[in-house]
Amino acid sequence: MITDHSNILADLSVGVPDPVMEGSEVKLICNNICPSLYNPTMIWRKNGQDLPVHQTNNNELIFQSVSIEDEGHYSCALKQHEDHPSRPVELNVMFPPRVPSVSVSPHSQTLEGASVTLTCSSEANPPVESYTWFNRNGSIVSKLDTGKYYNIGNVSSEHTGDYYCEAKNLYGASNSTAFHLDVHYAPRKLSASLNHSGKIAEGSSVTLTCSSDANPPVENYTWYRRTTAETVHVGTGERINFNLTSDRAGLYHCEAHNSVGSLNSTGVEVVWAG
């Protein structure tokens, strides 16, 4: 039997498969054990700390389903010769991209005319090789661009929609969940309409309607009547109703308001036939 254990123990080495894929069964093997040693007892270490015996199978360290939590530097040594371990080897676990996340900058509400940047992020080993951006409109998916960042300058309501990214590396690809870009803008395409044409008989029911495109939707509509002398507030709401009298004739307009801004319509004339 060889008695110079220090020389033999210094030759211990750990065999690691390559590549090591997440979820696979992996065996680390302690090699170069002196053949003259009968049934030697091995000690395994991770990052310099002894591993529990129940995790080892003597000269093999077995991972039934290896994960990134198992990553580290491993070494082996013969029991009672712990001061002569093998050289540590790194267990590096490979995995395809995790489900990416999408973030937007600036983080506040997206206003029409602003510049918006979408960022795609994913953890992977090896790191993500490529990011690809897509837009989904109903069942139609359009490829937009490649890269970790996707910039939209001078954003408009036409950019409202669902965006997602694909992250890819050597071992696979993964798509993010859809990010809904909601572009906010002040009221526009504002119009006021009247349920009559021409002159209106006294006592007739008059309905004025205000409509507008806005995002977020219009919070309130305000109605005004303009005469030769002044402009007066006459009501609120998308519609106003009244029975016509001579003092209610005049030029009416509405104002639409949301959190972004406000807009006045052109006037609609209510003509008394008396």
Tab-separated table of C-alpha atoms in Angstrom:
chain	number	residue	atom	x	y	z
A	1	MET	CA	0.000	0.000	0.000
A	2	ILE	CA	1.229	3.441	-0.849
A	3	THR	CA	1.975	5.437	2.252
A	4	ASP	CA	2.833	8.829	0.732
A	5	HIS	CA	-0.773	9.960	0.754
A	6	SER	CA	0.086	13.596	0.165
A	7	ASN	CA	1.398	12.879	-3.338
A	8	ILE	CA	-1.548	10.688	-4.294
A	9	LEU	CA	-4.197	12.884	-2.752
A	10	ALA	CA	-2.807	15.887	-4.571
A	11	ASP	CA	-3.742	14.115	-7.833
A	12	LEU	CA	-7.454	13.929	-6.978
A	13	SER	CA	-9.664	15.668	-9.522
A	14	VAL	CA	-13.368	16.258	-10.054
A	15	GLY	CA	-14.936	15.433	-13.393
A	16	VAL	CA	-17.755	17.761	-14.496
A	17	PRO	CA	-19.953	17.148	-17.576
A	18	ASP	CA	-20.133	19.928	-20.146
A	19	PRO	CA	-22.542	21.494	-20.652
A	20	VAL	CA	-24.632	21.171	-17.504
A	21	MET	CA	-28.273	21.832	-18.360
A	22	GLU	CA	-30.816	22.934	-15.776
A	23	GLY	CA	-33.173	20.119	-14.816
A	24	SER	CA	-30.904	17.305	-15.967
A	25	GLU	CA	-29.306	14.620	-13.801
A	26	VAL	CA	-25.677	15.477	-13.154
A	27	LYS	CA	-22.893	13.438	-11.577
A	28	LEU	CA	-19.632	14.899	-10.325
A	29	ILE	CA	-16.993	12.175	-10.080
A	30	CYS	CA	-13.923	12.187	-7.860
A	31	ASN	CA	-11.127	10.712	-9.979
A	32	ASN	CA	-7.616	9.347	-9.420
A	33	ILE	CA	-8.337	7.583	-6.152
A	34	CYS	CA	-5.426	5.312	-5.201
A	35	PRO	CA	-6.418	1.793	-6.388
A	36	SER	CA	-4.724	0.211	-3.372
A	37	LEU	CA	-7.180	1.966	-1.013
A	38	TYR	CA	-10.020	-0.405	-0.171
A	39	ASN	CA	-13.500	1.162	-0.137
A	40	PRO	CA	-12.256	4.715	0.453
A	41	THR	CA	-14.614	7.245	2.036
A	42	MET	CA	-14.945	10.532	0.210
A	43	ILE	CA	-15.798	13.982	1.492
A	44	TRP	CA	-17.392	16.535	-0.841
A	45	ARG	CA	-17.251	20.280	-0.448
A	46	LYS	CA	-19.119	23.160	-2.028
A	47	ASN	CA	-17.440	26.555	-1.821
A	48	GLY	CA	-15.159	25.148	0.879
A	49	GLN	CA	-18.025	23.844	3.073
A	50	ASP	CA	-18.537	20.110	3.714
A	51	LEU	CA	-21.688	18.710	2.167
A	52	PRO	CA	-24.009	16.383	4.158
A	53	VAL	CA	-23.195	12.717	3.615
A	54	HIS	CA	-26.732	11.948	2.402
A	55	GLN	CA	-26.107	14.122	-0.670
A	56	THR	CA	-23.161	12.040	-1.812
A	57	ASN	CA	-22.581	8.535	-3.166
A	58	ASN	CA	-18.974	8.108	-2.077
A	59	ASN	CA	-16.899	9.080	-5.121
A	60	GLU	CA	-19.971	10.530	-6.899
A	61	LEU	CA	-21.971	13.647	-6.103
A	62	ILE	CA	-25.378	13.267	-7.772
A	63	PHE	CA	-27.922	15.978	-8.630
A	64	GLN	CA	-31.217	14.406	-9.679
A	65	SER	CA	-32.433	17.689	-11.201
A	66	VAL	CA	-29.688	20.287	-11.147
A	67	SER	CA	-30.630	23.947	-10.662
A	68	ILE	CA	-28.849	27.269	-10.508
A	69	GLU	CA	-28.939	26.980	-6.696
A	70	ASP	CA	-26.452	24.114	-7.142
A	71	GLU	CA	-23.913	26.355	-8.852
A	72	GLY	CA	-20.614	26.690	-7.020
A	73	HIS	CA	-17.073	25.372	-6.699
A	74	TYR	CA	-16.807	21.693	-5.768
A	75	SER	CA	-13.920	19.609	-4.514
A	76	CYS	CA	-13.450	16.126	-3.058
A	77	ALA	CA	-11.071	14.651	-0.483
A	78	LEU	CA	-10.414	11.337	1.206
A	79	LYS	CA	-11.711	11.063	4.740
A	80	GLN	CA	-8.919	11.563	7.277
A	81	HIS	CA	-6.983	13.374	4.568
A	82	GLU	CA	-9.209	16.398	4.329
A	83	ASP	CA	-6.194	18.701	4.139
A	84	HIS	CA	-5.443	17.363	0.656
A	85	PRO	CA	-8.573	18.054	-1.386
A	86	SER	CA	-8.812	18.120	-5.141
A	87	ARG	CA	-8.594	21.388	-6.976
A	88	PRO	CA	-12.051	23.050	-6.926
A	89	VAL	CA	-13.995	22.963	-10.159
A	90	GLU	CA	-16.926	25.185	-11.066
A	91	LEU	CA	-20.396	23.814	-11.665
A	92	ASN	CA	-21.989	26.238	-14.127
A	93	VAL	CA	-25.655	25.512	-14.884
A	94	MET	CA	-26.946	26.497	-18.319
A	95	PHE	CA	-30.569	27.519	-18.920
A	96	PRO	CA	-32.651	29.238	-21.622
A	97	PRO	CA	-34.012	32.744	-21.017
A	98	ARG	CA	-36.520	33.172	-18.220
A	99	VAL	CA	-39.789	34.888	-19.160
A	100	PRO	CA	-38.656	38.438	-20.007
A	101	SER	CA	-40.078	41.535	-18.372
A	102	VAL	CA	-40.944	44.732	-20.226
A	103	SER	CA	-40.688	48.172	-18.640
A	104	VAL	CA	-41.420	51.631	-20.018
A	105	SER	CA	-39.594	54.923	-19.539
A	106	PRO	CA	-40.698	57.473	-18.523
A	107	HIS	CA	-42.775	55.612	-15.932
A	108	SER	CA	-45.559	58.212	-15.762
A	109	GLN	CA	-48.482	58.223	-18.182
A	110	THR	CA	-47.483	58.233	-21.836
A	111	LEU	CA	-48.499	61.526	-23.418
A	112	GLU	CA	-48.914	62.045	-27.140
A	113	GLY	CA	-45.818	63.674	-28.607
A	114	ALA	CA	-43.447	62.273	-25.992
A	115	SER	CA	-40.531	59.900	-26.579
A	116	VAL	CA	-41.017	56.428	-25.083
A	117	THR	CA	-38.474	53.659	-24.521
A	118	LEU	CA	-39.452	50.036	-23.888
A	119	THR	CA	-36.844	47.807	-22.218
A	120	CYS	CA	-36.723	43.997	-22.356
A	121	SER	CA	-34.879	42.115	-19.601
A	122	SER	CA	-34.315	38.412	-19.044
A	123	GLU	CA	-31.987	36.181	-17.041
A	124	ALA	CA	-30.227	33.429	-19.002
A	125	ASN	CA	-27.027	31.374	-19.023
A	126	PRO	CA	-25.250	32.003	-21.288
A	127	PRO	CA	-26.600	35.580	-21.377
A	128	VAL	CA	-29.316	36.527	-23.855
A	129	GLU	CA	-27.881	36.730	-27.370
A	130	SER	CA	-30.704	38.668	-28.974
A	131	TYR	CA	-33.909	40.513	-28.158
A	132	THR	CA	-36.683	40.943	-30.747
A	133	TRP	CA	-39.700	43.253	-30.436
A	134	PHE	CA	-43.220	42.543	-31.685
A	135	ASN	CA	-46.542	44.380	-31.788
A	136	ARG	CA	-49.837	42.503	-31.584
A	137	ASN	CA	-53.030	44.017	-32.984
A	138	GLY	CA	-55.812	41.463	-32.630
A	139	SER	CA	-54.592	38.332	-34.399
A	140	ILE	CA	-51.962	40.223	-36.423
A	141	VAL	CA	-48.397	40.129	-35.080
A	142	SER	CA	-45.773	42.450	-36.568
A	143	LYS	CA	-42.020	42.300	-36.025
A	144	LEU	CA	-40.735	45.748	-35.084
A	145	ASP	CA	-37.026	45.760	-34.275
A	146	THR	CA	-34.182	43.977	-32.504
A	147	GLY	CA	-32.256	44.990	-29.423
A	148	LYS	CA	-32.789	45.279	-25.696
A	149	TYR	CA	-34.409	48.708	-26.128
A	150	TYR	CA	-37.207	49.845	-28.419
A	151	ASN	CA	-37.664	53.600	-28.774
A	152	ILE	CA	-40.750	55.364	-30.113
A	153	GLY	CA	-40.172	59.039	-30.776
A	154	ASN	CA	-43.078	61.471	-31.002
A	155	VAL	CA	-45.558	58.842	-29.847
A	156	SER	CA	-49.149	59.131	-31.103
A	157	SER	CA	-52.456	57.397	-30.485
A	158	GLU	CA	-51.621	55.061	-33.404
A	159	HIS	CA	-48.883	53.563	-31.204
A	160	THR	CA	-51.428	52.427	-28.608
A	161	GLY	CA	-51.343	48.620	-28.507
A	162	ASP	CA	-49.749	45.481	-27.078
A	163	TYR	CA	-45.983	45.046	-27.278
A	164	TYR	CA	-43.868	42.052	-26.311
A	165	CYS	CA	-40.286	40.916	-26.697
A	166	GLU	CA	-38.534	37.608	-27.346
A	167	ALA	CA	-35.263	36.774	-25.564
A	168	LYS	CA	-33.040	34.112	-27.102
A	169	ASN	CA	-29.796	32.341	-26.285
A	170	LEU	CA	-28.050	29.136	-27.388
A	171	TYR	CA	-30.479	26.907	-25.462
A	172	GLY	CA	-33.856	28.407	-26.256
A	173	ALA	CA	-36.147	31.419	-26.419
A	174	SER	CA	-38.892	32.925	-24.302
A	175	ASN	CA	-41.546	35.601	-24.882
A	176	SER	CA	-42.603	38.257	-22.410
A	177	THR	CA	-46.213	38.844	-21.514
A	178	ALA	CA	-47.826	41.633	-23.509
A	179	PHE	CA	-47.253	45.196	-22.363
A	180	HIS	CA	-50.118	47.528	-23.235
A	181	LEU	CA	-48.908	50.961	-24.284
A	182	ASP	CA	-51.709	53.418	-23.604
A	183	VAL	CA	-51.110	56.829	-25.190
A	184	HIS	CA	-52.978	59.695	-23.493
A	185	TYR	CA	-54.104	62.802	-25.328
A	186	ALA	CA	-56.354	65.810	-24.775
A	187	PRO	CA	-59.850	66.002	-26.349
A	188	ARG	CA	-59.885	66.357	-30.136
A	189	LYS	CA	-62.333	65.996	-33.033
A	190	LEU	CA	-64.783	67.901	-30.844
A	191	SER	CA	-68.183	68.766	-32.310
A	192	ALA	CA	-71.477	70.156	-31.087
A	193	SER	CA	-74.692	69.167	-32.844
A	194	LEU	CA	-78.355	70.224	-32.706
A	195	ASN	CA	-81.446	68.045	-33.204
A	196	HIS	CA	-83.062	70.703	-35.428
A	197	SER	CA	-82.237	72.531	-38.607
A	198	GLY	CA	-83.295	76.053	-39.509
A	199	LYS	CA	-85.617	78.113	-37.329
A	200	ILE	CA	-87.185	76.463	-34.291
A	201	ALA	CA	-90.672	77.210	-33.018
A	202	GLU	CA	-91.069	78.541	-29.499
A	203	GLY	CA	-91.652	75.764	-26.958
A	204	SER	CA	-89.967	73.077	-29.060
A	205	SER	CA	-87.691	70.610	-27.282
A	206	VAL	CA	-84.056	71.312	-28.132
A	207	THR	CA	-81.232	68.807	-27.626
A	208	LEU	CA	-77.576	69.775	-27.999
A	209	THR	CA	-74.980	66.993	-28.120
A	210	CYS	CA	-71.224	67.251	-27.668
A	211	SER	CA	-68.864	64.473	-28.830
A	212	SER	CA	-65.106	64.094	-28.694
A	213	ASP	CA	-62.238	61.648	-29.035
A	214	ALA	CA	-59.988	61.655	-25.951
A	215	ASN	CA	-57.806	59.338	-23.866
A	216	PRO	CA	-58.528	59.091	-21.031
A	217	PRO	CA	-62.189	59.701	-21.881
A	218	VAL	CA	-63.646	63.166	-21.380
A	219	GLU	CA	-64.318	63.790	-17.691
A	220	ASN	CA	-66.837	66.563	-18.198
A	221	TYR	CA	-68.542	68.622	-20.867
A	222	THR	CA	-69.520	72.226	-20.193
A	223	TRP	CA	-71.980	74.220	-22.310
A	224	TYR	CA	-71.990	77.956	-23.014
A	225	ARG	CA	-74.280	80.344	-24.923
A	226	ARG	CA	-72.819	83.376	-26.611
A	227	THR	CA	-74.929	86.429	-27.276
A	228	THR	CA	-73.993	89.861	-28.517
A	229	ALA	CA	-73.483	90.959	-24.927
A	230	GLU	CA	-71.847	88.005	-23.122
A	231	THR	CA	-71.031	84.322	-22.890
A	232	VAL	CA	-72.910	82.452	-20.162
A	233	HIS	CA	-72.648	78.971	-18.691
A	234	VAL	CA	-75.846	77.027	-19.444
A	235	GLY	CA	-75.216	73.449	-18.386
A	236	THR	CA	-72.972	70.394	-18.117
A	237	GLY	CA	-72.996	66.927	-19.609
A	238	GLU	CA	-72.656	65.331	-23.009
A	239	ARG	CA	-76.226	66.449	-23.784
A	240	ILE	CA	-78.396	69.326	-22.627
A	241	ASN	CA	-82.136	69.646	-23.201
A	242	PHE	CA	-84.481	72.629	-22.919
A	243	ASN	CA	-87.714	74.027	-24.360
A	244	LEU	CA	-86.897	76.949	-26.590
A	245	THR	CA	-87.865	80.498	-25.620
A	246	SER	CA	-86.634	83.721	-27.130
A	247	ASP	CA	-84.076	84.257	-24.378
A	248	ARG	CA	-82.558	80.802	-25.004
A	249	ALA	CA	-81.755	81.410	-28.649
A	250	GLY	CA	-78.119	82.077	-29.523
A	251	LEU	CA	-74.797	80.499	-30.449
A	252	TYR	CA	-73.900	77.467	-28.299
A	253	HIS	CA	-70.588	75.689	-27.887
A	254	CYS	CA	-69.240	73.001	-25.563
A	255	GLU	CA	-65.922	72.523	-23.796
A	256	ALA	CA	-64.528	68.986	-23.314
A	257	HIS	CA	-62.029	68.357	-20.518
A	258	ASN	CA	-59.896	65.400	-19.381
A	259	SER	CA	-56.736	65.045	-17.270
A	260	VAL	CA	-54.514	65.994	-20.223
A	261	GLY	CA	-56.259	69.142	-21.410
A	262	SER	CA	-59.423	70.761	-22.785
A	263	LEU	CA	-60.865	71.947	-26.080
A	264	ASN	CA	-63.763	74.149	-27.213
A	265	SER	CA	-66.052	73.173	-30.072
A	266	THR	CA	-67.139	75.468	-32.852
A	267	GLY	CA	-70.525	77.109	-32.277
A	268	VAL	CA	-73.923	75.785	-33.271
A	269	GLU	CA	-76.721	78.311	-33.794
A	270	VAL	CA	-80.112	77.879	-32.110
A	271	VAL	CA	-82.503	80.166	-34.076
A	272	TRP	CA	-85.850	81.157	-32.609
A	273	ALA	CA	-88.711	81.317	-35.103
A	274	GLY	CA	-90.881	83.681	-33.104
